[in-house]
Short mmCIF file of C-alpha atoms and ligand atoms in Angstrom, two decimals:
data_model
loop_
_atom_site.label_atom_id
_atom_site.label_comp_id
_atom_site.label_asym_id
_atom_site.label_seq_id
_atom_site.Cartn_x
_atom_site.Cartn_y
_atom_site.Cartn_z
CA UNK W 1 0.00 0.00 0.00
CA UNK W 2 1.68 3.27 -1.14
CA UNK W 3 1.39 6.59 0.67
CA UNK W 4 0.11 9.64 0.48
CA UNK W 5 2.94 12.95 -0.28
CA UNK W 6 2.26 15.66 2.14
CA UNK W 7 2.92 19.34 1.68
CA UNK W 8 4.77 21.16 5.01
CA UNK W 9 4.60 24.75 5.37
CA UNK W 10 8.55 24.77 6.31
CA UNK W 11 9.96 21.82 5.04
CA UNK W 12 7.84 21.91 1.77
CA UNK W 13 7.22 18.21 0.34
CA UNK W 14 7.36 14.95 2.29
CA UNK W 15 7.57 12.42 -0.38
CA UNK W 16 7.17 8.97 0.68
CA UNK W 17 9.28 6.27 -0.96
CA UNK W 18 5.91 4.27 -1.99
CA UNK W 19 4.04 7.59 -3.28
CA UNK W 20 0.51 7.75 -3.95
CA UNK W 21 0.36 9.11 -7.97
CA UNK W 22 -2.85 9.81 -9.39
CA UNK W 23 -3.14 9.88 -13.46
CA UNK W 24 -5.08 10.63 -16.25
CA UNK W 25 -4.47 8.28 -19.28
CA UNK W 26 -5.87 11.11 -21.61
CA UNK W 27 -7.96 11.09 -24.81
CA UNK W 28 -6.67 9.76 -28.13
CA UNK W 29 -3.10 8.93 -28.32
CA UNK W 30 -3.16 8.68 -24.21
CA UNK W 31 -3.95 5.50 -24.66
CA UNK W 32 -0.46 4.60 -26.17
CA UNK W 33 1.60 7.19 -24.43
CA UNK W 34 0.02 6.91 -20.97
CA UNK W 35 1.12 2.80 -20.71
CA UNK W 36 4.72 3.71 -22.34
CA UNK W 37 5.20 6.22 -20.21
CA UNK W 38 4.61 4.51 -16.95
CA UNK W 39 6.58 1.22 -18.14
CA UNK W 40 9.86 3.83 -18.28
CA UNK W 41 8.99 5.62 -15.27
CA UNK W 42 8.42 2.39 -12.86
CA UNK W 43 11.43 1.30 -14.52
CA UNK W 44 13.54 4.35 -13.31
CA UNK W 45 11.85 4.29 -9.91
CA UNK W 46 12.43 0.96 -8.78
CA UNK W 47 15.99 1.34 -10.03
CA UNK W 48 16.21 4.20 -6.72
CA UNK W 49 14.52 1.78 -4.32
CA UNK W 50 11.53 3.65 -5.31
CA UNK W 51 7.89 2.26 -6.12
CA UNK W 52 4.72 4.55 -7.61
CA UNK W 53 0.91 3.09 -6.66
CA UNK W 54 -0.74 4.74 -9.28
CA UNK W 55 -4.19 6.26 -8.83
CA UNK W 56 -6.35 6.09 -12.06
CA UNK W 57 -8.10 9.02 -12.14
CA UNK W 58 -11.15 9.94 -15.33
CA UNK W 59 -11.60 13.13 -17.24
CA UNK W 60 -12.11 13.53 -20.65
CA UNK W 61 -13.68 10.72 -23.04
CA UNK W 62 -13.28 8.20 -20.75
CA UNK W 63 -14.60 10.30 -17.69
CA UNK W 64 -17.49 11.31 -20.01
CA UNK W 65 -18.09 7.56 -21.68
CA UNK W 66 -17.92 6.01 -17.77
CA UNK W 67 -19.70 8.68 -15.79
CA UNK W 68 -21.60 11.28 -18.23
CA UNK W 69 -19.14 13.75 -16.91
CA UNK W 70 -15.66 15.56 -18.84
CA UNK W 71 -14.39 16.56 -15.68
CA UNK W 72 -15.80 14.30 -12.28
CA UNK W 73 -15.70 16.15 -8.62
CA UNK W 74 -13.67 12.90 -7.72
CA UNK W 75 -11.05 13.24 -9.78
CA UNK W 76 -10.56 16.98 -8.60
CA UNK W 77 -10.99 15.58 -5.10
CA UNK W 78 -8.19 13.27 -5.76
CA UNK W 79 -5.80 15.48 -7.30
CA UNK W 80 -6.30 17.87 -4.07
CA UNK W 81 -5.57 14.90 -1.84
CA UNK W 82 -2.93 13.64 -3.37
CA UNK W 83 -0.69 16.82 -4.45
CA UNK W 84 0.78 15.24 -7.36
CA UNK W 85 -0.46 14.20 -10.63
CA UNK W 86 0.57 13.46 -14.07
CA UNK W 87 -1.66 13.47 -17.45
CA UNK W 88 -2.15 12.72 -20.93
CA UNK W 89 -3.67 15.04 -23.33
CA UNK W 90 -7.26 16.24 -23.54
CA UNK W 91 -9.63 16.84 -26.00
CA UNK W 92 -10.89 20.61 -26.52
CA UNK W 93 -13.27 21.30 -29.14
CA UNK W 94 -12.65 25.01 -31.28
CA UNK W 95 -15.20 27.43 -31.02
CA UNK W 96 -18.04 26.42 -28.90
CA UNK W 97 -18.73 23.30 -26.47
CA UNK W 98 -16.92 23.08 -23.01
CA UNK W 99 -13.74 24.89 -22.56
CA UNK W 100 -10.73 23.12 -21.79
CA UNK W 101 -10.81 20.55 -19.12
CA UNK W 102 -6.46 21.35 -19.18
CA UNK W 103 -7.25 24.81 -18.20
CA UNK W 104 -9.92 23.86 -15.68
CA UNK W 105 -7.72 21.64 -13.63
CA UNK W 106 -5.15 24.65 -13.78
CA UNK W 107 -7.76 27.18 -12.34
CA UNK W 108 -9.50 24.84 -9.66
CA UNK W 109 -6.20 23.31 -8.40
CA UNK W 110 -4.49 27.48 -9.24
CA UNK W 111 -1.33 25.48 -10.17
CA UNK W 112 -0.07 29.05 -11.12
CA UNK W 113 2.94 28.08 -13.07
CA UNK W 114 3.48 26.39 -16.10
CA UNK W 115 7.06 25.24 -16.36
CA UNK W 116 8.36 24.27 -20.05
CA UNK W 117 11.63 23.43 -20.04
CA UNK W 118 13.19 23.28 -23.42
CA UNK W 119 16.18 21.59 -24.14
CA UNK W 120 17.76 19.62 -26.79
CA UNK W 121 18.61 16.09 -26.60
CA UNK W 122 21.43 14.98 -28.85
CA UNK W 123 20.66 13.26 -32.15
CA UNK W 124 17.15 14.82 -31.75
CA UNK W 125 16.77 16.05 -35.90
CA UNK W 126 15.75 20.01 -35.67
CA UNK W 127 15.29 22.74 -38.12
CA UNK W 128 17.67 24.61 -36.63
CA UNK W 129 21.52 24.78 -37.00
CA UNK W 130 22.56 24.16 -33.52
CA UNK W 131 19.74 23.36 -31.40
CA UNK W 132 22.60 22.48 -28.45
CA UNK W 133 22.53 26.23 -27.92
CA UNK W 134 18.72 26.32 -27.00
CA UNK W 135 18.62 25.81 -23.05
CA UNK W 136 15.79 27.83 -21.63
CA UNK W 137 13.38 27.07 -18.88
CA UNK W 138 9.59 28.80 -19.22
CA UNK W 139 7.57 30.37 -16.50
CA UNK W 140 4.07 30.78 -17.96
CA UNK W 141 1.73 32.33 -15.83
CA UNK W 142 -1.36 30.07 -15.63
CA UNK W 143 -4.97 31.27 -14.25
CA UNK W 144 -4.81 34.87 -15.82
CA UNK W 145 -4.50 36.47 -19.33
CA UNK W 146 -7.48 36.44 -21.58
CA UNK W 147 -7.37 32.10 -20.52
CA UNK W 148 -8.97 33.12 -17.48
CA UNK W 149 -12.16 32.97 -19.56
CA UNK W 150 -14.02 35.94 -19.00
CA UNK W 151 -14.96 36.18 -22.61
CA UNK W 152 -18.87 36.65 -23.85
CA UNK W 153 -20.07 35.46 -27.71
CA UNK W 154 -20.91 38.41 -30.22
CA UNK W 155 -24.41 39.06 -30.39
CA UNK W 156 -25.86 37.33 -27.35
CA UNK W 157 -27.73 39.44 -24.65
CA UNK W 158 -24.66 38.78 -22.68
CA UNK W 159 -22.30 40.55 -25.41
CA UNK W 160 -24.33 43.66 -25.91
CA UNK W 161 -25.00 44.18 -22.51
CA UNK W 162 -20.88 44.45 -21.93
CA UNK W 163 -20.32 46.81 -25.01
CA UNK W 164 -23.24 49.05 -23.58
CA UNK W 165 -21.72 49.01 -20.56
CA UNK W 166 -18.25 49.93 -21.60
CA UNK W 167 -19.81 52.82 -23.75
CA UNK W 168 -21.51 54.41 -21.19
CA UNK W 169 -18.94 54.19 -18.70
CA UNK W 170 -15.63 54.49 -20.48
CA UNK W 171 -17.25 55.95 -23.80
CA UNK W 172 -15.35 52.45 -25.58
CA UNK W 173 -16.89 52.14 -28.58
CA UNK W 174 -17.09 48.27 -29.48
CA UNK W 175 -18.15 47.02 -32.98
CA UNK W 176 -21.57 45.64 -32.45
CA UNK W 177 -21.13 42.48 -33.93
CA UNK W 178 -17.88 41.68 -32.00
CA UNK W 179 -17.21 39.33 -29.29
CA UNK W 180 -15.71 40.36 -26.11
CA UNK W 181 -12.57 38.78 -24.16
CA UNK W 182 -11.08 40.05 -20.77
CA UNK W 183 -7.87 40.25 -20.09
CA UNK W 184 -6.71 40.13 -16.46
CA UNK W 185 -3.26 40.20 -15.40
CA UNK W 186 -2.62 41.07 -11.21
CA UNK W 187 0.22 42.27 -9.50
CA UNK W 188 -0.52 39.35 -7.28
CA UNK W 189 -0.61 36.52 -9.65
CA UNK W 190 2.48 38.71 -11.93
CA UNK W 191 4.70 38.91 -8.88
CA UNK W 192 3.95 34.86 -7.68
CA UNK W 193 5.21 33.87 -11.09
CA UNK W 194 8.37 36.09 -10.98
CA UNK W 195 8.72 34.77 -7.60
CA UNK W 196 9.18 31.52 -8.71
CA UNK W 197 10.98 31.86 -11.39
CA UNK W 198 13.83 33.97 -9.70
CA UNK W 199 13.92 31.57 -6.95
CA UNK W 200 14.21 28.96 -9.87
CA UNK W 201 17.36 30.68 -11.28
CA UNK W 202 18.64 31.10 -7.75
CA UNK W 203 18.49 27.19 -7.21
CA UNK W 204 19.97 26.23 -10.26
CA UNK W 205 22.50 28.79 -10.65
CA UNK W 206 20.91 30.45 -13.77
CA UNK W 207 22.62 33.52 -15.07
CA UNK W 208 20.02 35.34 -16.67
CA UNK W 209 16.50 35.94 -16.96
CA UNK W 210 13.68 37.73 -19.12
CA UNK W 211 10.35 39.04 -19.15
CA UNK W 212 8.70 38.31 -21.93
CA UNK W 213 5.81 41.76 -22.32
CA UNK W 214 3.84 43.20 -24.46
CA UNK W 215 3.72 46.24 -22.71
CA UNK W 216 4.47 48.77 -25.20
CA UNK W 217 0.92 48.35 -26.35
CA UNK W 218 -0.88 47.18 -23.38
CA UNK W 219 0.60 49.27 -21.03
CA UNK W 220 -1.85 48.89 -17.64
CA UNK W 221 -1.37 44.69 -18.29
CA UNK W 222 1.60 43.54 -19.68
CA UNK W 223 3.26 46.75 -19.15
CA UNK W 224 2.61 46.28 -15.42
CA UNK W 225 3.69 42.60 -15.38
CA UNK W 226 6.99 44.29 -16.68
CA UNK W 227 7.20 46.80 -14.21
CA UNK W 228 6.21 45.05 -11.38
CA UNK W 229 8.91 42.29 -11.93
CA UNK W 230 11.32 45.06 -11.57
CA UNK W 231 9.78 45.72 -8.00
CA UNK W 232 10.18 42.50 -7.23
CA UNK W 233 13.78 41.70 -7.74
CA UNK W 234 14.40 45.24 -5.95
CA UNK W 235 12.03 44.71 -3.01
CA UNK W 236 13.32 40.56 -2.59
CA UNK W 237 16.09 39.57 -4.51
CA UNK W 238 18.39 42.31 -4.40
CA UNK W 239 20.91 40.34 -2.90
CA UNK W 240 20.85 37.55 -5.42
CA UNK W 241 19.56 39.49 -8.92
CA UNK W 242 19.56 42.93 -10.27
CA UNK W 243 17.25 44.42 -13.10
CA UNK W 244 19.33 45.32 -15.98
CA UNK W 245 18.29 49.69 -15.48
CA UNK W 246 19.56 49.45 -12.25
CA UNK W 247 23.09 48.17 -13.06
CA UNK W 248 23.66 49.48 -16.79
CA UNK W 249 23.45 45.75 -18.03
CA UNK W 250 26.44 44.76 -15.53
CA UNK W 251 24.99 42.59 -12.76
CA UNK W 252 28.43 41.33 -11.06
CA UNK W 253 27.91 38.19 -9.64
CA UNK W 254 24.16 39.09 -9.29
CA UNK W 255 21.12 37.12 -11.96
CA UNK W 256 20.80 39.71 -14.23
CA UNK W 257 17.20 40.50 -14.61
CA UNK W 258 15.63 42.15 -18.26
CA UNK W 259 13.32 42.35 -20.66
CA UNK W 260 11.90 41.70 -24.01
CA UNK W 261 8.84 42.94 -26.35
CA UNK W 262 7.05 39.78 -26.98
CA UNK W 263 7.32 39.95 -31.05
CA UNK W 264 11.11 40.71 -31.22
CA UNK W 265 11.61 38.12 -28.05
CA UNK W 266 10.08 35.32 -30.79
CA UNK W 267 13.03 36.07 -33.33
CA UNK W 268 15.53 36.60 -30.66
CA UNK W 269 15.17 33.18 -29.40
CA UNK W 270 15.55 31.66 -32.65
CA UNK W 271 18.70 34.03 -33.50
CA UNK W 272 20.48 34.32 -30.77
CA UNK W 273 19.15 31.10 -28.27
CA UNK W 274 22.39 31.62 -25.97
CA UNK W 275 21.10 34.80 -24.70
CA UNK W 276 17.76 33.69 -23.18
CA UNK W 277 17.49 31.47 -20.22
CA UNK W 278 15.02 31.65 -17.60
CA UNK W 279 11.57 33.35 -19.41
CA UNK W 280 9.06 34.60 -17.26
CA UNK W 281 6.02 35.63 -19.09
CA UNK W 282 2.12 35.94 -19.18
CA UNK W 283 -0.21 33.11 -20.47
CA UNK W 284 -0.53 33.50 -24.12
CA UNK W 285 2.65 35.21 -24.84
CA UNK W 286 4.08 31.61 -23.03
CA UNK W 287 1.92 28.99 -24.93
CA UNK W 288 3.35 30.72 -28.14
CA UNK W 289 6.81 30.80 -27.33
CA UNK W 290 7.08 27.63 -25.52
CA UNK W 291 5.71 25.97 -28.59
CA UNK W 292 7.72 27.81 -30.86
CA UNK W 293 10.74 27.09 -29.36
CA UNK W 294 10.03 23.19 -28.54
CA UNK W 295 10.42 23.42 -32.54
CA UNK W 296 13.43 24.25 -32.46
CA UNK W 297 14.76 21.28 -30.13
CA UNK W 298 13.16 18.84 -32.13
CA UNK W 299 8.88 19.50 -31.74
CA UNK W 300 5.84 18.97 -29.26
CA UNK W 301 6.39 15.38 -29.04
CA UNK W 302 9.09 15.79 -26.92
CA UNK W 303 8.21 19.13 -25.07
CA UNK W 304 7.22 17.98 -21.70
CA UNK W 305 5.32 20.26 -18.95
CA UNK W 306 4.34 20.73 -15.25
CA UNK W 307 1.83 23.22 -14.04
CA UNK W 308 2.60 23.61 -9.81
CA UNK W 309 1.83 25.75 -7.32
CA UNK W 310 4.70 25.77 -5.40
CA UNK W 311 2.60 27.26 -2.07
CA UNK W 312 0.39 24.52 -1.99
CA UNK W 313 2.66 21.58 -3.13
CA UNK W 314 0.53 21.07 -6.09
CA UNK W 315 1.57 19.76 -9.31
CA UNK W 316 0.38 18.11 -12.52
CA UNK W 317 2.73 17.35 -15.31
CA UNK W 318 1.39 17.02 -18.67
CA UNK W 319 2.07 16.17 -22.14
CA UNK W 320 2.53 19.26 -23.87
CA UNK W 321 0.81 17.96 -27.23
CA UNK W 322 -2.35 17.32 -28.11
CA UNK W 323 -4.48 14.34 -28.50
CA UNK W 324 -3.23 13.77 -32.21
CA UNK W 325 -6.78 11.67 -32.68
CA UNK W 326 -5.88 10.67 -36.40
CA UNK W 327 -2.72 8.39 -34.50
CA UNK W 328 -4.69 7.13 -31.58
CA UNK W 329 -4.49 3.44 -30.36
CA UNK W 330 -2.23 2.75 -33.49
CA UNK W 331 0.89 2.31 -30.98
CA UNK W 332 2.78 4.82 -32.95
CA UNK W 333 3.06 8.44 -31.37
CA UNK W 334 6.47 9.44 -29.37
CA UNK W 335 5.58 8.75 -25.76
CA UNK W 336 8.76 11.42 -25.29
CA UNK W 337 6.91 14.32 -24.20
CA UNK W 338 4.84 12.79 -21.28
CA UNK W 339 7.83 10.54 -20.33
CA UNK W 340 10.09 13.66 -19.57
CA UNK W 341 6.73 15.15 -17.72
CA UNK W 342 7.26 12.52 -15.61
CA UNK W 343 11.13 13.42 -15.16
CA UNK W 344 9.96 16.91 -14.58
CA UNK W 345 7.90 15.46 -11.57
CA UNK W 346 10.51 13.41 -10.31
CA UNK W 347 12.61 15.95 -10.17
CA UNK W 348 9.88 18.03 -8.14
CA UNK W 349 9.54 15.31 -5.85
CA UNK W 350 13.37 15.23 -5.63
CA UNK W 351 13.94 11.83 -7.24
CA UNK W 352 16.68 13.87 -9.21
CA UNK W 353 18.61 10.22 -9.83
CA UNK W 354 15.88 8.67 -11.28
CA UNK W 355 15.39 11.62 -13.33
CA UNK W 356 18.68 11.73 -14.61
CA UNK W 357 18.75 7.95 -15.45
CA UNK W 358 15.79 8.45 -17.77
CA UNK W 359 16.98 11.65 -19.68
CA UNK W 360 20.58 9.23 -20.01
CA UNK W 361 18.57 6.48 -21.20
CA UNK W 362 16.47 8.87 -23.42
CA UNK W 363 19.69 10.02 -25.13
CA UNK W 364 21.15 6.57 -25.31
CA UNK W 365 18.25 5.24 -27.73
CA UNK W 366 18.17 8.31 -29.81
CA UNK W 367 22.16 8.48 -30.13
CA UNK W 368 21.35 4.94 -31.34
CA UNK W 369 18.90 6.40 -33.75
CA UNK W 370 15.66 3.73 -32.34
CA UNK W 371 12.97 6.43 -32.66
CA UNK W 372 9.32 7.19 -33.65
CA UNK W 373 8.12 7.75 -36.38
CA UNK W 374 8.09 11.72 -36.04
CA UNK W 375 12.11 11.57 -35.95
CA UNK W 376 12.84 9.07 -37.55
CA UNK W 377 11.23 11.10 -41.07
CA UNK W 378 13.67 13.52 -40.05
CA UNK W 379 16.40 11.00 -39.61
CA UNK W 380 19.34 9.18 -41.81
CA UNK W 381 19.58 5.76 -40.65
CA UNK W 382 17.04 5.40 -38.33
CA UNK W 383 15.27 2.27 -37.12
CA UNK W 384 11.75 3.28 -36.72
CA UNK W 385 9.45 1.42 -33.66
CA UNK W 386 6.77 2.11 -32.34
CA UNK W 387 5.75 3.82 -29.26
CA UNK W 388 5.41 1.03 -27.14
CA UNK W 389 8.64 -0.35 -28.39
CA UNK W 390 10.75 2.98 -27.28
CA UNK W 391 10.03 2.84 -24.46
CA UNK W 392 10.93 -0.63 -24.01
CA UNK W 393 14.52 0.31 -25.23
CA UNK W 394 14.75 3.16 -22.43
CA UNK W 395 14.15 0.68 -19.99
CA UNK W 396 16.69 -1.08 -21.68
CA UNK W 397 19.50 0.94 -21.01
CA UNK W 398 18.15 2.40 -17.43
P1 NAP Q 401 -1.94 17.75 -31.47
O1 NAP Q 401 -2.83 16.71 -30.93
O2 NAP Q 401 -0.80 18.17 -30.62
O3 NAP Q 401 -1.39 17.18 -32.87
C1 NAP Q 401 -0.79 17.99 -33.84
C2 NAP Q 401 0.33 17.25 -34.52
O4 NAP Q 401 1.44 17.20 -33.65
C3 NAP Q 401 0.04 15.78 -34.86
O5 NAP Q 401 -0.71 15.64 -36.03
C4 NAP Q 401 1.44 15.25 -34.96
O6 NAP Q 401 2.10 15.73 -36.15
C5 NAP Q 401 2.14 15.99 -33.83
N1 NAP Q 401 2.09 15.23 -32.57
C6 NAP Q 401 1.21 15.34 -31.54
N2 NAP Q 401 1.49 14.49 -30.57
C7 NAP Q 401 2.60 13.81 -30.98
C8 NAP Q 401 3.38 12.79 -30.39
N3 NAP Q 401 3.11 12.28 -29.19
N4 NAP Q 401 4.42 12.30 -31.12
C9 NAP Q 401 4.73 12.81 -32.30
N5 NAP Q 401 4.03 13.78 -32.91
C10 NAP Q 401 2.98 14.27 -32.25
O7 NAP Q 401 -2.72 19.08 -31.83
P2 NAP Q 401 -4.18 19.32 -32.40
O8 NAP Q 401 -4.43 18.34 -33.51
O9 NAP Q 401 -4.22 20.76 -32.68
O10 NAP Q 401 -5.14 19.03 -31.18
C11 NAP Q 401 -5.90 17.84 -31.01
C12 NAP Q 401 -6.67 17.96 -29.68
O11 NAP Q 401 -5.77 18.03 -28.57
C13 NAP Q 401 -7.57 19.18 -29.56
O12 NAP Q 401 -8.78 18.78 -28.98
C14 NAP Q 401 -6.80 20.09 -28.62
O13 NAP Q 401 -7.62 20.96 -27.91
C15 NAP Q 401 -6.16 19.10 -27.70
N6 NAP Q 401 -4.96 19.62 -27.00
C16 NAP Q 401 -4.76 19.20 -25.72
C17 NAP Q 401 -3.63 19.60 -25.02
C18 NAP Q 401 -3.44 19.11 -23.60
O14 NAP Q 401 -4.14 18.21 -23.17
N7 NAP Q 401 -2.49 19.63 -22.86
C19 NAP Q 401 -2.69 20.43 -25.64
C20 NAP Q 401 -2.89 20.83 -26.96
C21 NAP Q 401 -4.03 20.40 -27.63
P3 NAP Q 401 2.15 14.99 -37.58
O15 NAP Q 401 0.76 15.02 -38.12
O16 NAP Q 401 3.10 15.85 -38.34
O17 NAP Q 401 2.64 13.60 -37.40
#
């Protein structure tokens, strides 16, 4: 019988050695990722003296097929419980129906932070010329930003009512037909990100770090995200990091702390990767660049995620792809992405061998070119298996 991991206020998580895990297989290719996944990760864990009960837990498909629900009380019950979670994708349909169970689970749980890191793993093919120099960890701010779903459809009561509104007490004049989004962004929820990301560069001795604004056009949100970053590092951190205005761009032995315009970040990170590392940014701005620059190191099926609050203790780890339905249950996808979600968690949980062991093992079978079939199109040489079958060879060579 496993146990359950607890959150202390001081000593932050107490992580049994037989951990309680719930999951979410996902909706369609979860069902081939999800099992491949877990086969590598068991592997890894049990190699540390480790073991993982895992907690099946439903939303989605499944959750709807078994219980006429997308998203059941119990499993958010369970995922409050237990702390820590991992997942396979989701299905959100464009335009209309329910909105996305992904971003739900965020908001309920207010895992606050969404943590991309994006590296590149050697032999991994890549459009770019030298994808080693892309090493950048992503802070994307996670319950606010026009995702926090404040958003009414053009022409309903609902719609019309808002644009009146605004007109008579602003004098905004809003196109009649037009829908309406909202676009929140706090001090509070700014400053918790920027927390956690300077405390993340802090802890693993990261130079240099970025926020990523728009601020130059929306001044009184992004702008302030901007600005109150700066207060941040002065009121916090100013022993450990300095913003680059109040050093003329020479921090010492301090992080240096700056920032970039959104649009001009985008290129920057393409053309000149080694001068980005930590990115702290708001929750569009971060789903765009994160995905942008997993394409760079190789795509989204091997982009993994974690969305934590670190106050809390809670943290789910995701895929960072979709459900790819026109691959599901053909045992072919690249179970990459959710398997180094999993290392992400480990390495939350501080199982930081066991994490290692899998990215070795991870670069082990793609040095020997055994990949899916998304690299190995990319690939000379390459023996092409099947999802199930990769991650049999990283347990291979754990
Ligand atoms: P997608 O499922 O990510 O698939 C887009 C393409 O990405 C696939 O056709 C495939 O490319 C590639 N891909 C995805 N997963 C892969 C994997 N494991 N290995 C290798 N390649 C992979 O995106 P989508 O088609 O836009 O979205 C489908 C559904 O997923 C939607 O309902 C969407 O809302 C949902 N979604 C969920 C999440 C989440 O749960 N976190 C995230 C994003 C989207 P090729 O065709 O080139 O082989």
């Amino acid at each position: 019988m496993g146990e359950k991991i607890t959150m202390d206020a001081d000593a932050g998580l107490q992580v049994p050695t037989d951990p309680i895990i719930p999951f979410i297989e996902g909706d369609g290719t979860g069902v081939d990722i999800w099992p491949a996944a877990r086969l590598v990760l068991d592997a890894a864990a049990s190699k540390h003296g480790h073991s993982i009960e895992w907690k099946e837990v439903l939303a989605g498909e499944k959750a709807y097929r078994e219980t006429g629900e997308w998203l059941p009380q119990e499993t958010v019950e369970v995922f409050t419980e237990y702390l820590i979670g991992i997942k396979g994708p989701l299905t959100t349909p464009v335009g209309g129906g329910f909105r996305s169970l992904n971003v739900a689970l965020r908001q309920i749980l207010d895992l606050y932070v969404c943590l991309r890191p994006i590296r590149w793993f050697e032999g991994v093919p890549s459009p770019v010329k030298h994808p080693e120099l892309v090493d950048m960890v992503i802070f994307r701010e996670n319950t606010e930003d026009i995702y926090a779903g404040f958003e009414v459809e053009a022409m309903t009561p609902d719609a019309l009512k808002l644009r009146q509104l605004l007109e008579d007490a602003f004098g905004w004049r809003i196109r009649e037909d037009a829908g309406i989004g909202i676009k929140p962004i706090s001090k509070t929820g700014s400053q918790r990100l920027q927390r956690a990301a300077i405390q993340y560069a802090v802890d693993h001795g990261r130079p240099r770090i970025h926020w990523v604004h728009k601020g130059n056009i929306m001044k009184f949100t992004e702008g302030a995200f901007q600005r109150w970053g700066y207060e941040l590092v002065r009121e916090e951190f100013a022993d450990v990091a300095v913003g680059w205005a109040d050093c003329d761009g020479d921090p010492g032995d301090r992080i240096l702390v700056q920032d970039a315009i959104a649009d001009i970040a985008l290129q920057q990170v393409l053309t000149r990767p080694t001068e980005f590392d930590v990115i702290a940014t708001m929750n569009l701005n971060g789903d765009y660049l994160s995905d942008a620059l997993a394409a760079q190191v190789g795509g989204i099926g091997i982009a993994p995620g974690g969305n934590a609050n670190y106050v809390t203790g809670h943290g789910i780890f995701e895929a960072t792809h979709g459900t790819a339905p026109k691959y599901a249950g053909q045992d072919k996808v690249n179970p990459s992405s959710v398997i180094l979600s999993g290392v992400l968690m480990f390495e939350h949980i501080g199982w930081q061998a066991a994490a290692d062991d899998i990215v070795r093992a991870l670069e082990s079978t793609i040095g020997d070119k055994v990949v899916t079939y998304d690299f190995a199109r990319l690939m000379d040489g390459a023996t092409e298996v099947k999802c199930s079958e990769f991650a049999q060879a990283l347990v291979d060579r754990l």
